[in-house]
N, CA, C and O atoms as a printed pandas DataFrame, in Angstrom:
     atom_number atom_name residue_name chain_id  residue_number  x_coord  y_coord  z_coord
0              1         N          GLN        A               1  -11.611  -12.275  -13.079
1              2        CA          GLN        A               1  -10.344  -11.548  -13.530
2              3         C          GLN        A               1  -10.022  -10.265  -12.205
3              4         O          GLN        A               1  -10.842   -9.405  -11.883
4              5         N          VAL        A               2   -8.865  -10.406  -11.698
5              6        CA          VAL        A               2   -8.398   -9.741  -10.456
6              7         C          VAL        A               2   -8.102   -8.423  -11.108
7              8         O          VAL        A               2   -7.495   -8.456  -12.178
8              9         N          GLN        A               3   -8.481   -7.167  -10.556
9             10        CA          GLN        A               3   -7.827   -5.763  -10.931
10            11         C          GLN        A               3   -7.965   -4.974   -9.523
11            12         O          GLN        A               3   -8.910   -4.933   -8.735
12            13         N          LEU        A               4   -6.766   -4.397   -9.487
13            14        CA          LEU        A               4   -6.195   -3.459   -8.579
14            15         C          LEU        A               4   -5.832   -2.319   -8.974
15            16         O          LEU        A               4   -4.673   -2.218   -9.377
16            17         N          VAL        A               5   -6.684   -1.160   -8.976
17            18        CA          VAL        A               5   -6.467    0.172   -9.541
18            19         C          VAL        A               5   -6.525    1.411   -8.278
19            20         O          VAL        A               5   -7.355    1.900   -7.512
20            21         N          GLU        A               6   -5.251    1.532   -8.579
21            22        CA          GLU        A               6   -4.820    2.791   -7.444
22            23         C          GLU        A               6   -5.352    4.091   -8.127
23            24         O          GLU        A               6   -5.689    4.231   -9.303
24            25         N          SER        A               7   -5.349    5.076   -7.045
25            26        CA          SER        A               7   -5.728    6.372   -7.612
26            27         C          SER        A               7   -5.306    7.112   -6.144
27            28         O          SER        A               7   -4.963    6.526   -5.117
28            29         N          GLY        A               8   -5.427    8.500   -6.341
29            30        CA          GLY        A               8   -5.032    9.433   -5.229
30            31         C          GLY        A               8   -3.603   10.057   -5.251
31            32         O          GLY        A               8   -3.373   11.018   -4.516
32            33         N          GLY        A               9   -2.715    9.592   -5.996
33            34        CA          GLY        A               9   -1.202    9.992   -6.326
34            35         C          GLY        A               9   -1.377   11.545   -6.891
35            36         O          GLY        A               9   -2.208   12.023   -7.663
36            37         N          ASP        A              10   -0.039   12.243   -6.055
37            38        CA          ASP        A              10   -0.010   13.647   -6.445
38            39         C          ASP        A              10    1.299   14.220   -6.170
39            40         O          ASP        A              10    2.202   13.606   -5.601
40            41         N          LEU        A              11    1.381   15.595   -6.657
41            42        CA          LEU        A              11    2.415   16.591   -6.097
42            43         C          LEU        A              11    1.951   17.007   -4.875
43            44         O          LEU        A              11    0.815   17.456   -4.717
44            45         N          VAL        A              12    2.890   16.865   -3.868
45            46        CA          VAL        A              12    2.320   17.737   -2.401
46            47         C          VAL        A              12    3.827   18.114   -1.889
47            48         O          VAL        A              12    4.880   17.544   -2.177
48            49         N          GLN        A              13    3.612   19.258   -1.035
49            50        CA          GLN        A              13    4.838   19.817   -0.309
50            51         C          GLN        A              13    5.254   19.158    0.840
51            52         O          GLN        A              13    4.396   18.665    1.571
52            53         N          ALA        A              14    6.309   19.080    1.088
53            54        CA          ALA        A              14    6.666   18.472    2.451
54            55         C          ALA        A              14    5.948   18.672    3.584
55            56         O          ALA        A              14    5.433   19.789    3.582
56            57         N          GLY        A              15    5.722   18.055    4.511
57            58        CA          GLY        A              15    4.821   18.000    5.428
58            59         C          GLY        A              15    3.141   17.844    5.309
59            60         O          GLY        A              15    2.249   17.930    6.153
60            61         N          GLY        A              16    3.137   17.581    3.897
61            62        CA          GLY        A              16    1.520   17.729    3.447
62            63         C          GLY        A              16    0.990   16.058    3.672
63            64         O          GLY        A              16    1.717   15.136    4.042
64            65         N          SER        A              17   -0.343   15.980    3.368
65            66        CA          SER        A              17   -0.753   14.545    3.487
66            67         C          SER        A              17   -1.417   14.398    2.246
67            68         O          SER        A              17   -1.674   15.336    1.491
68            69         N          LEU        A              18   -1.757   12.924    1.998
69            70        CA          LEU        A              18   -2.487   12.449    0.570
70            71         C          LEU        A              18   -2.967   11.224    1.254
71            72         O          LEU        A              18   -2.516   10.754    2.299
72            73         N          ARG        A              19   -4.068   10.708    0.434
73            74        CA          ARG        A              19   -4.663    9.360    0.741
74            75         C          ARG        A              19   -4.641    8.939   -0.525
75            76         O          ARG        A              19   -4.994    9.636   -1.476
76            77         N          LEU        A              20   -4.040    7.256   -0.635
77            78        CA          LEU        A              20   -4.281    6.638   -1.566
78            79         C          LEU        A              20   -5.498    5.769   -1.477
79            80         O          LEU        A              20   -6.055    5.445   -0.428
80            81         N          SER        A              21   -5.906    5.373   -2.883
81            82        CA          SER        A              21   -7.159    4.229   -2.774
82            83         C          SER        A              21   -6.615    3.094   -3.817
83            84         O          SER        A              21   -5.731    3.324   -4.642
84            85         N          CYS        A              22   -7.083    2.197   -3.705
85            86        CA          CYS        A              22   -7.108    0.988   -4.225
86            87         C          CYS        A              22   -8.151    0.266   -4.408
87            88         O          CYS        A              22   -8.446   -0.521   -3.509
88            89         N          LYS        A              23   -9.028    0.339   -5.670
89            90        CA          LYS        A              23  -10.153   -0.376   -5.611
90            91         C          LYS        A              23   -9.869   -1.851   -6.266
91            92         O          LYS        A              23   -9.098   -1.987   -7.217
92            93         N          VAL        A              24  -10.395   -2.667   -5.811
93            94        CA          VAL        A              24  -10.052   -4.193   -5.752
94            95         C          VAL        A              24  -11.214   -4.809   -6.422
95            96         O          VAL        A              24  -12.342   -4.612   -5.970
96            97         N          SER        A              25  -11.021   -5.549   -7.477
97            98        CA          SER        A              25  -12.252   -6.617   -7.967
98            99         C          SER        A              25  -11.680   -7.796   -8.389
99           100         O          SER        A              25  -10.602   -7.845   -8.981
100          101         N          GLY        A              26  -12.354   -8.740   -8.110
101          102        CA          GLY        A              26  -12.190  -10.314   -8.753
102          103         C          GLY        A              26  -11.631  -10.904   -7.277
103          104         O          GLY        A              26  -11.338  -12.100   -7.301
104          105         N          LEU        A              27  -11.473  -10.299   -6.168
105          106        CA          LEU        A              27  -11.357  -11.016   -5.162
106          107         C          LEU        A              27  -11.637   -9.694   -3.887
107          108         O          LEU        A              27  -11.563   -8.467   -3.941
108          109         N          TYR        A              28  -11.966  -10.625   -2.836
109          110        CA          TYR        A              28  -12.456   -9.767   -1.295
110          111         C          TYR        A              28  -11.075   -9.423   -0.431
111          112         O          TYR        A              28  -10.291  -10.274   -0.010
112          113         N          VAL        A              29  -10.985   -8.353   -0.304
113          114        CA          VAL        A              29  -10.093   -7.599    0.635
114          115         C          VAL        A              29   -9.894   -8.160    2.017
115          116         O          VAL        A              29   -8.916   -8.059    2.758
116          117         N          ASN        A              30  -11.421   -8.979    2.257
117          118        CA          ASN        A              30  -11.019   -9.698    3.402
118          119         C          ASN        A              30  -10.843  -11.160    3.358
119          120         O          ASN        A              30  -11.045  -11.946    4.284
120          121         N          ASP        A              31  -10.477  -11.401    2.269
121          122        CA          ASP        A              31  -10.003  -12.821    2.054
122          123         C          ASP        A              31   -8.502  -12.689    1.607
123          124         O          ASP        A              31   -8.156  -13.720    1.030
124          125         N          TYR        A              32   -7.648  -11.893    1.675
125          126        CA          TYR        A              32   -6.512  -11.639    1.063
126          127         C          TYR        A              32   -5.564  -10.692    1.787
127          128         O          TYR        A              32   -5.773   -9.517    1.485
128          129         N          THR        A              33   -4.745  -10.852    2.512
129          130        CA          THR        A              33   -3.520   -9.656    2.932
130          131         C          THR        A              33   -3.309   -8.812    1.629
131          132         O          THR        A              33   -3.046   -9.112    0.465
132          133         N          THR        A              34   -3.566   -7.439    2.402
133          134        CA          THR        A              34   -3.500   -6.297    1.027
134          135         C          THR        A              34   -2.355   -5.404    1.596
135          136         O          THR        A              34   -2.125   -5.245    2.794
136          137         N          GLY        A              35   -1.632   -4.813    0.497
137          138        CA          GLY        A              35   -0.790   -3.880    1.160
138          139         C          GLY        A              35   -0.249   -2.925   -0.134
139          140         O          GLY        A              35   -0.616   -2.839   -1.306
140          141         N          TRP        A              36    0.786   -2.262    0.648
141          142        CA          TRP        A              36    1.073   -1.154   -0.376
142          143         C          TRP        A              36    2.632   -1.299   -0.429
143          144         O          TRP        A              36    3.272   -1.552    0.591
144          145         N          PHE        A              37    3.197   -1.134   -1.609
145          146        CA          PHE        A              37    4.641   -1.070   -1.817
146          147         C          PHE        A              37    5.139   -0.002   -2.706
147          148         O          PHE        A              37    4.325    0.267   -3.590
148          149         N          ARG        A              38    6.437    0.822   -2.746
149          150        CA          ARG        A              38    6.849    1.521   -3.414
150          151         C          ARG        A              38    7.804    1.546   -4.498
151          152         O          ARG        A              38    8.112    0.376   -4.726
152          153         N          GLN        A              39    8.341    2.236   -5.177
153          154        CA          GLN        A              39    9.504    2.171   -5.840
154          155         C          GLN        A              39    9.901    3.410   -6.606
155          156         O          GLN        A              39    9.351    3.732   -7.660
156          157         N          ALA        A              40   11.053    4.214   -5.933
157          158        CA          ALA        A              40   11.404    5.312   -6.469
158          159         C          ALA        A              40   12.406    5.155   -7.774
159          160         O          ALA        A              40   12.840    4.057   -8.123
160          161         N          PRO        A              41   12.694    6.289   -8.395
161          162        CA          PRO        A              41   13.365    5.849   -9.455
162          163         C          PRO        A              41   14.799    5.675   -9.492
163          164         O          PRO        A              41   15.474    6.615   -9.072
164          165         N          GLY        A              42   15.375    4.660   -9.912
165          166        CA          GLY        A              42   16.869    3.872   -9.726
166          167         C          GLY        A              42   16.905    2.977   -8.348
167          168         O          GLY        A              42   18.010    2.534   -8.036
168          169         N          LYS        A              43   15.862    2.696   -7.556
169          170        CA          LYS        A              43   15.916    1.958   -6.414
170          171         C          LYS        A              43   14.724    0.852   -6.303
171          172         O          LYS        A              43   13.658    0.888   -6.918
172          173         N          GLU        A              44   15.117   -0.054   -5.455
173          174        CA          GLU        A              44   14.787   -1.354   -5.766
174          175         C          GLU        A              44   13.176   -0.872   -4.951
175          176         O          GLU        A              44   13.002    0.123   -4.247
176          177         N          ARG        A              45   12.178   -1.900   -5.313
177          178        CA          ARG        A              45   10.934   -1.780   -4.814
178          179         C          ARG        A              45   11.271   -2.007   -3.124
179          180         O          ARG        A              45   12.259   -2.499   -2.580
180          181         N          GLU        A              46   10.032   -1.439   -2.563
181          182        CA          GLU        A              46   10.483   -1.744   -1.157
182          183         C          GLU        A              46    8.774   -1.516   -0.472
183          184         O          GLU        A              46    7.922   -0.782   -0.970
184          185         N          GLU        A              47    8.641   -2.196    0.527
185          186        CA          GLU        A              47    7.430   -2.556    1.463
186          187         C          GLU        A              47    7.319   -1.508    2.049
187          188         O          GLU        A              47    8.294   -0.923    2.522
188          189         N          VAL        A              48    5.888   -0.992    2.144
189          190        CA          VAL        A              48    5.552    0.273    2.835
190          191         C          VAL        A              48    4.577   -0.237    4.045
191          192         O          VAL        A              48    4.901    0.216    5.143
192          193         N          CYS        A              49    3.642   -0.946    4.037
193          194        CA          CYS        A              49    2.152   -1.636    4.807
194          195         C          CYS        A              49    1.748   -2.570    4.570
195          196         O          CYS        A              49    2.015   -2.893    3.413
196          197         N          CYS        A              50    1.098   -3.367    5.173
197          198        CA          CYS        A              50    0.172   -4.223    4.730
198          199         C          CYS        A              50   -1.016   -4.653    5.903
199          200         O          CYS        A              50   -0.687   -4.298    7.035
200          201         N          ILE        A              51   -2.036   -5.196    5.837
201          202        CA          ILE        A              51   -3.062   -5.334    7.005
202          203         C          ILE        A              51   -3.601   -7.026    6.178
203          204         O          ILE        A              51   -3.751   -7.365    5.004
204          205         N          LYS        A              52   -3.736   -7.646    7.329
205          206        CA          LYS        A              52   -4.145   -8.978    7.656
206          207         C          LYS        A              52   -5.485   -9.165    7.027
207          208         O          LYS        A              52   -6.332   -8.333    7.353
208          209         N          TRP        A              53   -5.907  -10.276    6.028
209          210        CA          TRP        A              53   -7.324  -10.453    5.651
210          211         C          TRP        A              53   -8.563   -9.933    6.586
211          212         O          TRP        A              53   -9.494   -9.192    6.273
212          213         N          SER        A              54   -8.204  -10.703    8.114
213          214        CA          SER        A              54   -9.142  -10.401    9.256
214          215         C          SER        A              54   -9.092   -8.691    9.564
215          216         O          SER        A              54  -10.018   -8.161   10.179
216          217         N          GLY        A              55   -8.119   -8.037    9.155
217          218        CA          GLY        A              55   -8.097   -6.792    9.559
218          219         C          GLY        A              55   -7.492   -6.662   10.957
219          220         O          GLY        A              55   -7.382   -5.547   11.467
220          221         N          SER        A              56   -7.083   -7.801   11.611
221          222        CA          SER        A              56   -6.582   -7.894   12.941
222          223         C          SER        A              56   -5.395   -7.243   13.206
223          224         O          SER        A              56   -5.196   -6.469   14.143
224          225         N          SER        A              57   -4.535   -7.612   12.269
225          226        CA          SER        A              57   -2.811   -7.067   12.181
226          227         C          SER        A              57   -2.550   -6.262   11.107
227          228         O          SER        A              57   -3.089   -6.345   10.003
228          229         N          THR        A              58   -1.587   -5.364   11.504
229          230        CA          THR        A              58   -0.851   -4.499   10.167
230          231         C          THR        A              58    0.369   -4.752   10.397
231          232         O          THR        A              58    0.747   -5.198   11.480
232          233         N          VAL        A              59    1.182   -4.491    9.369
233          234        CA          VAL        A              59    2.901   -4.356    9.358
234          235         C          VAL        A              59    3.245   -2.991    8.783
235          236         O          VAL        A              59    2.617   -2.718    7.760
236          237         N          TYR        A              60    4.190   -1.983    9.259
237          238        CA          TYR        A              60    4.496   -0.940    8.705
238          239         C          TYR        A              60    6.003   -0.929    8.756
239          240         O          TYR        A              60    6.598   -1.245    9.787
240          241         N          ALA        A              61    6.687   -0.532    7.543
241          242        CA          ALA        A              61    8.132   -0.336    7.443
242          243         C          ALA        A              61    8.415    0.926    8.593
243          244         O          ALA        A              61    7.696    1.897    8.827
244          245         N          ASP        A              62    9.585    0.588    9.149
245          246        CA          ASP        A              62    9.929    1.759   10.048
246          247         C          ASP        A              62    9.919    2.907    9.484
247          248         O          ASP        A              62    9.497    3.805   10.213
248          249         N          SER        A              63   10.326    3.297    8.134
249          250        CA          SER        A              63   10.120    4.682    7.475
250          251         C          SER        A              63    8.833    5.341    7.470
251          252         O          SER        A              63    8.723    6.537    7.199
252          253         N          VAL        A              64    7.675    4.453    7.818
253          254        CA          VAL        A              64    6.509    5.186    7.463
254          255         C          VAL        A              64    5.837    4.966    9.033
255          256         O          VAL        A              64    4.786    5.600    9.126
256          257         N          LYS        A              65    6.123    4.370   10.033
257          258        CA          LYS        A              65    5.535    4.321   11.316
258          259         C          LYS        A              65    5.329    5.518   11.826
259          260         O          LYS        A              65    6.233    6.351   11.888
260          261         N          GLY        A              66    3.869    5.784   12.336
261          262        CA          GLY        A              66    3.549    6.851   12.859
262          263         C          GLY        A              66    3.295    7.646   11.949
263          264         O          GLY        A              66    2.531    8.516   12.365
264          265         N          ARG        A              67    3.626    7.804   10.658
265          266        CA          ARG        A              67    2.970    8.777    9.527
266          267         C          ARG        A              67    1.914    8.372    8.654
267          268         O          ARG        A              67    1.143    9.167    8.117
268          269         N          PHE        A              68    1.879    6.900    8.489
269          270        CA          PHE        A              68    1.142    6.389    7.195
270          271         C          PHE        A              68    0.228    5.352    8.232
271          272         O          PHE        A              68    0.588    4.828    9.286
272          273         N          THR        A              69   -0.980    5.272    7.580
273          274        CA          THR        A              69   -1.818    4.306    8.356
274          275         C          THR        A              69   -2.734    3.564    7.030
275          276         O          THR        A              69   -3.303    4.354    6.277
276          277         N          ILE        A              70   -2.846    2.376    6.805
277          278        CA          ILE        A              70   -3.467    1.621    6.349
278          279         C          ILE        A              70   -4.642    1.268    6.437
279          280         O          ILE        A              70   -4.802    1.041    7.636
280          281         N          SER        A              71   -5.858    1.019    5.749
281          282        CA          SER        A              71   -7.005    0.787    6.146
282          283         C          SER        A              71   -7.915    0.265    4.955
283          284         O          SER        A              71   -7.563    0.351    3.778
284          285         N          ARG        A              72   -9.124   -0.289    5.373
285          286        CA          ARG        A              72  -10.177   -1.098    4.253
286          287         C          ARG        A              72  -11.381   -0.427    4.533
287          288         O          ARG        A              72  -11.638    0.095    5.617
288          289         N          ASP        A              73  -12.308   -0.449    3.295
289          290        CA          ASP        A              73  -13.640   -0.174    3.345
290          291         C          ASP        A              73  -14.131   -1.674    2.740
291          292         O          ASP        A              73  -14.054   -2.029    1.564
292          293         N          LEU        A              74  -14.661   -2.456    3.887
293          294        CA          LEU        A              74  -15.121   -3.565    3.071
294          295         C          LEU        A              74  -16.458   -3.640    2.367
295          296         O          LEU        A              74  -16.776   -4.595    1.658
296          297         N          ALA        A              75  -17.249   -2.557    2.604
297          298        CA          ALA        A              75  -18.095   -2.461    1.651
298          299         C          ALA        A              75  -17.880   -2.019    0.165
299          300         O          ALA        A              75  -18.554   -2.410   -0.788
300          301         N          LYS        A              76  -16.732   -1.059    0.116
301          302        CA          LYS        A              76  -16.209   -0.849   -1.409
302          303         C          LYS        A              76  -15.182   -1.742   -1.802
303          304         O          LYS        A              76  -14.512   -1.447   -2.792
304          305         N          ASN        A              77  -14.959   -2.767   -1.193
305          306        CA          ASN        A              77  -13.946   -3.340   -1.461
306          307         C          ASN        A              77  -12.190   -2.804   -1.757
307          308         O          ASN        A              77  -11.402   -3.377   -2.508
308          309         N          THR        A              78  -11.925   -1.627   -0.969
309          310        CA          THR        A              78  -11.006   -0.628   -1.402
310          311         C          THR        A              78  -10.152   -0.777   -0.079
311          312         O          THR        A              78  -10.481   -1.032    1.080
312          313         N          LEU        A              79   -8.694   -0.473   -0.801
313          314        CA          LEU        A              79   -7.862   -0.284    0.215
314          315         C          LEU        A              79   -7.419    0.927    0.438
315          316         O          LEU        A              79   -7.414    1.604   -0.590
316          317         N          TYR        A              80   -6.961    1.593    1.586
317          318        CA          TYR        A              80   -6.566    3.092    1.529
318          319         C          TYR        A              80   -5.142    2.934    2.028
319          320         O          TYR        A              80   -4.658    1.885    2.455
320          321         N          LEU        A              81   -4.536    4.096    1.921
321          322        CA          LEU        A              81   -3.248    4.646    2.591
322          323         C          LEU        A              81   -3.082    5.930    2.922
323          324         O          LEU        A              81   -2.704    6.773    2.109
324          325         N          GLN        A              82   -3.322    6.151    4.004
325          326        CA          GLN        A              82   -3.350    7.775    4.668
326          327         C          GLN        A              82   -2.123    8.125    5.072
327          328         O          GLN        A              82   -1.769    7.885    6.226
328          329         N          MET        A              83   -1.340    8.714    4.214
329          330        CA          MET        A              83    0.188    9.550    4.500
330          331         C          MET        A              83   -0.002   10.779    4.765
331          332         O          MET        A              83   -0.677   11.614    4.163
332          333         N          ASN        A              84    0.889   10.901    6.093
333          334        CA          ASN        A              84    0.833   12.484    6.485
334          335         C          ASN        A              84    1.983   12.621    6.796
335          336         O          ASN        A              84    2.709   11.630    6.713
336          337         N          SER        A              85    2.544   13.901    7.261
337          338        CA          SER        A              85    4.007   14.570    7.356
338          339         C          SER        A              85    4.532   13.957    6.270
339          340         O          SER        A              85    5.379   13.161    6.676
340          341         N          LEU        A              86    4.450   13.932    5.095
341          342        CA          LEU        A              86    5.397   13.431    3.983
342          343         C          LEU        A              86    6.475   14.231    3.682
343          344         O          LEU        A              86    6.466   15.462    3.702
344          345         N          LYS        A              87    7.578   13.386    3.348
345          346        CA          LYS        A              87    8.838   13.675    3.401
346          347         C          LYS        A              87    9.270   13.529    1.832
347          348         O          LYS        A              87    8.653   12.786    1.069
348          349         N          PRO        A              88   10.407   14.322    1.424
349          350        CA          PRO        A              88   10.716   14.314   -0.202
350          351         C          PRO        A              88   11.096   12.868   -0.423
351          352         O          PRO        A              88   11.068   12.413   -1.567
352          353         N          GLU        A              89   11.508   11.999    0.778
353          354        CA          GLU        A              89   12.175   10.550    0.330
354          355         C          GLU        A              89   10.956    9.861    0.417
355          356         O          GLU        A              89   11.180    8.660    0.567
356          357         N          ASP        A              90    9.738   10.128    0.385
357          358        CA          ASP        A              90    8.586    9.410    0.048
358          359         C          ASP        A              90    8.115    9.155   -1.114
359          360         O          ASP        A              90    7.217    8.349   -1.358
360          361         N          THR        A              91    8.946   10.112   -2.207
361          362        CA          THR        A              91    8.508   10.325   -3.163
362          363         C          THR        A              91    8.780    8.890   -4.136
363          364         O          THR        A              91    9.922    8.438   -4.061
364          365         N          ALA        A              92    7.911    8.240   -4.936
365          366        CA          ALA        A              92    8.018    6.941   -5.476
366          367         C          ALA        A              92    6.556    6.824   -6.265
367          368         O          ALA        A              92    5.578    7.572   -6.266
368          369         N          MET        A              93    6.797    5.716   -6.853
369          370        CA          MET        A              93    5.423    5.148   -7.624
370          371         C          MET        A              93    4.797    4.157   -6.369
371          372         O          MET        A              93    5.568    3.467   -5.702
372          373         N          TYR        A              94    3.421    4.159   -6.136
373          374        CA          TYR        A              94    3.396    3.590   -5.138
374          375         C          TYR        A              94    2.072    2.278   -5.738
375          376         O          TYR        A              94    1.175    2.437   -6.566
376          377         N          TYR        A              95    2.362    1.290   -5.094
377          378        CA          TYR        A              95    1.464    0.017   -5.981
378          379         C          TYR        A              95    0.548   -0.755   -4.767
379          380         O          TYR        A              95    1.253   -1.019   -3.793
380          381         N          CYS        A              96   -0.566   -1.081   -4.653
381          382        CA          CYS        A              96   -1.079   -1.973   -3.838
382          383         C          CYS        A              96   -1.006   -3.257   -4.563
383          384         O          CYS        A              96   -1.042   -3.422   -5.783
384          385         N          ALA        A              97   -0.890   -4.204   -3.564
385          386        CA          ALA        A              97   -1.160   -5.687   -3.857
386          387         C          ALA        A              97   -1.655   -6.514   -2.903
387          388         O          ALA        A              97   -1.578   -6.219   -1.711
388          389         N          ALA        A              98   -2.206   -7.624   -3.333
389          390        CA          ALA        A              98   -3.237   -8.588   -2.506
390          391         C          ALA        A              98   -2.492  -10.026   -2.656
391          392         O          ALA        A              98   -1.803  -10.206   -3.660
392          393         N          GLY        A              99   -2.611  -11.036   -1.700
393          394        CA          GLY        A              99   -1.729  -11.878   -1.562
394          395         C          GLY        A              99   -2.315  -12.818   -0.476
395          396         O          GLY        A              99   -3.191  -12.354    0.255
396          397         N          PRO        A             100   -1.878  -14.188   -0.298
397          398        CA          PRO        A             100   -2.716  -15.060    0.585
398          399         C          PRO        A             100   -2.136  -15.297    1.993
399          400         O          PRO        A             100   -2.615  -15.959    2.914
400          401         N          VAL        A             101   -0.794  -14.478    1.927
401          402        CA          VAL        A             101    0.118  -14.879    3.276
402          403         C          VAL        A             101    0.145  -13.563    3.949
403          404         O          VAL        A             101    0.010  -12.470    3.399
404          405         N          PHE        A             102    0.339  -13.801    5.220
405          406        CA          PHE        A             102    0.649  -13.042    6.116
406          407         C          PHE        A             102    1.595  -13.074    7.078
407          408         O          PHE        A             102    1.557  -14.097    7.761
408          409         N          SER        A             103    2.592  -12.142    7.409
409          410        CA          SER        A             103    3.444  -12.233    8.284
410          411         C          SER        A             103    3.616  -11.118    8.998
411          412         O          SER        A             103    3.627  -10.010    8.462
412          413         N          SER        A             104    3.807  -11.351   10.632
413          414        CA          SER        A             104    3.767  -10.175   11.506
414          415         C          SER        A             104    5.108   -9.680   11.348
415          416         O          SER        A             104    5.327   -8.560   11.809
416          417         N          SER        A             105    5.834  -10.158   10.914
417          418        CA          SER        A             105    7.250   -9.356   11.019
418          419         C          SER        A             105    7.986   -8.774    9.433
419          420         O          SER        A             105    8.970   -8.040    9.340
420          421         N          GLU        A             106    7.394   -9.197    8.603
421          422        CA          GLU        A             106    8.055   -9.047    7.216
422          423         C          GLU        A             106    6.988   -8.987    6.028
423          424         O          GLU        A             106    6.080   -9.811    5.927
424          425         N          MET        A             107    7.177   -7.986    5.190
425          426        CA          MET        A             107    6.582   -8.136    4.125
426          427         C          MET        A             107    7.340   -8.480    2.895
427          428         O          MET        A             107    8.347   -7.826    2.625
428          429         N          TYR        A             108    6.908   -9.544    2.049
429          430        CA          TYR        A             108    7.908  -10.026    0.937
430          431         C          TYR        A             108    6.883   -9.983   -0.074
431          432         O          TYR        A             108    5.804  -10.558    0.069
432          433         N          ALA        A             109    7.293   -9.111   -1.405
433          434        CA          ALA        A             109    6.562   -8.589   -2.397
434          435         C          ALA        A             109    6.563  -10.278   -3.158
435          436         O          ALA        A             109    5.741  -10.379   -4.068
436          437         N          ARG        A             110    7.096  -11.098   -2.968
437          438        CA          ARG        A             110    6.876  -12.747   -3.561
438          439         C          ARG        A             110    5.681  -13.324   -3.115
439          440         O          ARG        A             110    5.107  -14.277   -3.640
440          441         N          ASP        A             111    5.334  -12.704   -2.124
441          442        CA          ASP        A             111    3.670  -13.199   -1.388
442          443         C          ASP        A             111    2.681  -12.717   -1.785
443          444         O          ASP        A             111    1.590  -13.106   -1.369
444          445         N          TYR        A             112    2.824  -11.559   -2.866
445          446        CA          TYR        A             112    1.690  -10.962   -3.330
446          447         C          TYR        A             112    1.509  -11.338   -5.115
447          448         O          TYR        A             112    2.410  -10.957   -5.862
448          449         N          PRO        A             113    0.515  -11.959   -5.596
449          450        CA          PRO        A             113    0.656  -12.280   -6.708
450          451         C          PRO        A             113   -0.308  -11.522   -7.629
451          452         O          PRO        A             113   -0.433  -11.645   -8.847
452          453         N          TYR        A             114   -1.007  -10.654   -6.726
453          454        CA          TYR        A             114   -2.028   -9.574   -7.178
454          455         C          TYR        A             114   -1.534   -8.194   -7.271
455          456         O          TYR        A             114   -1.456   -7.707   -6.142
456          457         N          TRP        A             115   -1.120   -7.266   -8.333
457          458        CA          TRP        A             115   -0.767   -5.820   -8.198
458          459         C          TRP        A             115   -1.523   -5.009   -8.871
459          460         O          TRP        A             115   -2.354   -5.518   -9.623
460          461         N          GLY        A             116   -1.433   -3.594   -8.779
461          462        CA          GLY        A             116   -2.020   -2.869   -9.284
462          463         C          GLY        A             116   -0.865   -2.104  -10.245
463          464         O          GLY        A             116    0.339   -2.349  -10.171
464          465         N          GLN        A             117   -1.459   -1.157  -11.134
465          466        CA          GLN        A             117   -0.483   -0.202  -12.220
466          467         C          GLN        A             117    0.281    0.733  -11.461
467          468         O          GLN        A             117    1.302    1.193  -11.971
468          469         N          GLY        A             118   -0.097    1.107  -10.223
469          470        CA          GLY        A             118    0.683    2.041   -9.512
470          471         C          GLY        A             118    0.056    3.707   -9.459
471          472         O          GLY        A             118   -0.691    4.063  -10.370
472          473         N          THR        A             119    0.294    4.354   -8.712
473          474        CA          THR        A             119   -0.018    5.883   -8.608
474          475         C          THR        A             119    1.146    6.655   -8.195
475          476         O          THR        A             119    1.758    6.246   -7.208
476          477         N          GLN        A             120    1.602    7.834   -8.864
477          478        CA          GLN        A             120    2.833    8.711   -8.683
478          479         C          GLN        A             120    2.614    9.487   -7.431
479          480         O          GLN        A             120    1.542   10.090   -7.384
480          481         N          VAL        A             121    3.414    9.596   -6.401
481          482        CA          VAL        A             121    3.636   10.310   -5.336
482          483         C          VAL        A             121    4.696   11.012   -5.317
483          484         O          VAL        A             121    5.787   10.482   -5.106
484          485         N          THR        A             122    4.544   12.494   -5.561
485          486        CA          THR        A             122    5.831   13.537   -5.214
486          487         C          THR        A             122    5.896   14.495   -4.309
487          488         O          THR        A             122    5.006   15.339   -4.207
488          489         N          VAL        A             123    7.080   14.469   -3.461
489          490        CA          VAL        A             123    6.684   15.378   -2.222
490          491         C          VAL        A             123    7.932   16.478   -2.566
491          492         O          VAL        A             123    9.086   16.050   -2.598
492          493         N          SER        A             124    7.722   17.564   -2.760
493          494        CA          SER        A             124    8.669   18.669   -2.758
494          495         C          SER        A             124    9.284   19.298   -1.291
495          496         O          SER        A             124    8.655   19.489   -0.250
496          497         N          SER        A             125   10.448   19.506   -1.513
497          498        CA          SER        A             125   11.014   20.242   -0.504
498          499         C          SER        A             125   10.837   21.624   -0.362
499          500         O          SER        A             125   11.375   22.222    0.569
């Protein structure tokens, strides 16, 4: 049984930092592309970033480039999202996901069959 469990969401002031974690079981993060998506109230889910199973490539949405960093701990089978210089528009529920496909140009939610339950990030102005 595959499980992805996010943690680390919190209320933070603009300009602050947070690190999200996603503990994965039932599959190995170095066998799948893993990534982060987010969804704000009243908005569609959007891609944030992902990392190829090999760790050799990453993709970031333009809105988070230079501020967010995706990483993994293979020993812990855990995915991370380091978020710096947070903005109010980063407020959303953040979801980690895993899937068998990697594209160097775009992330598609349909390529990720495995999802976590989400962790809330709120950035105050």
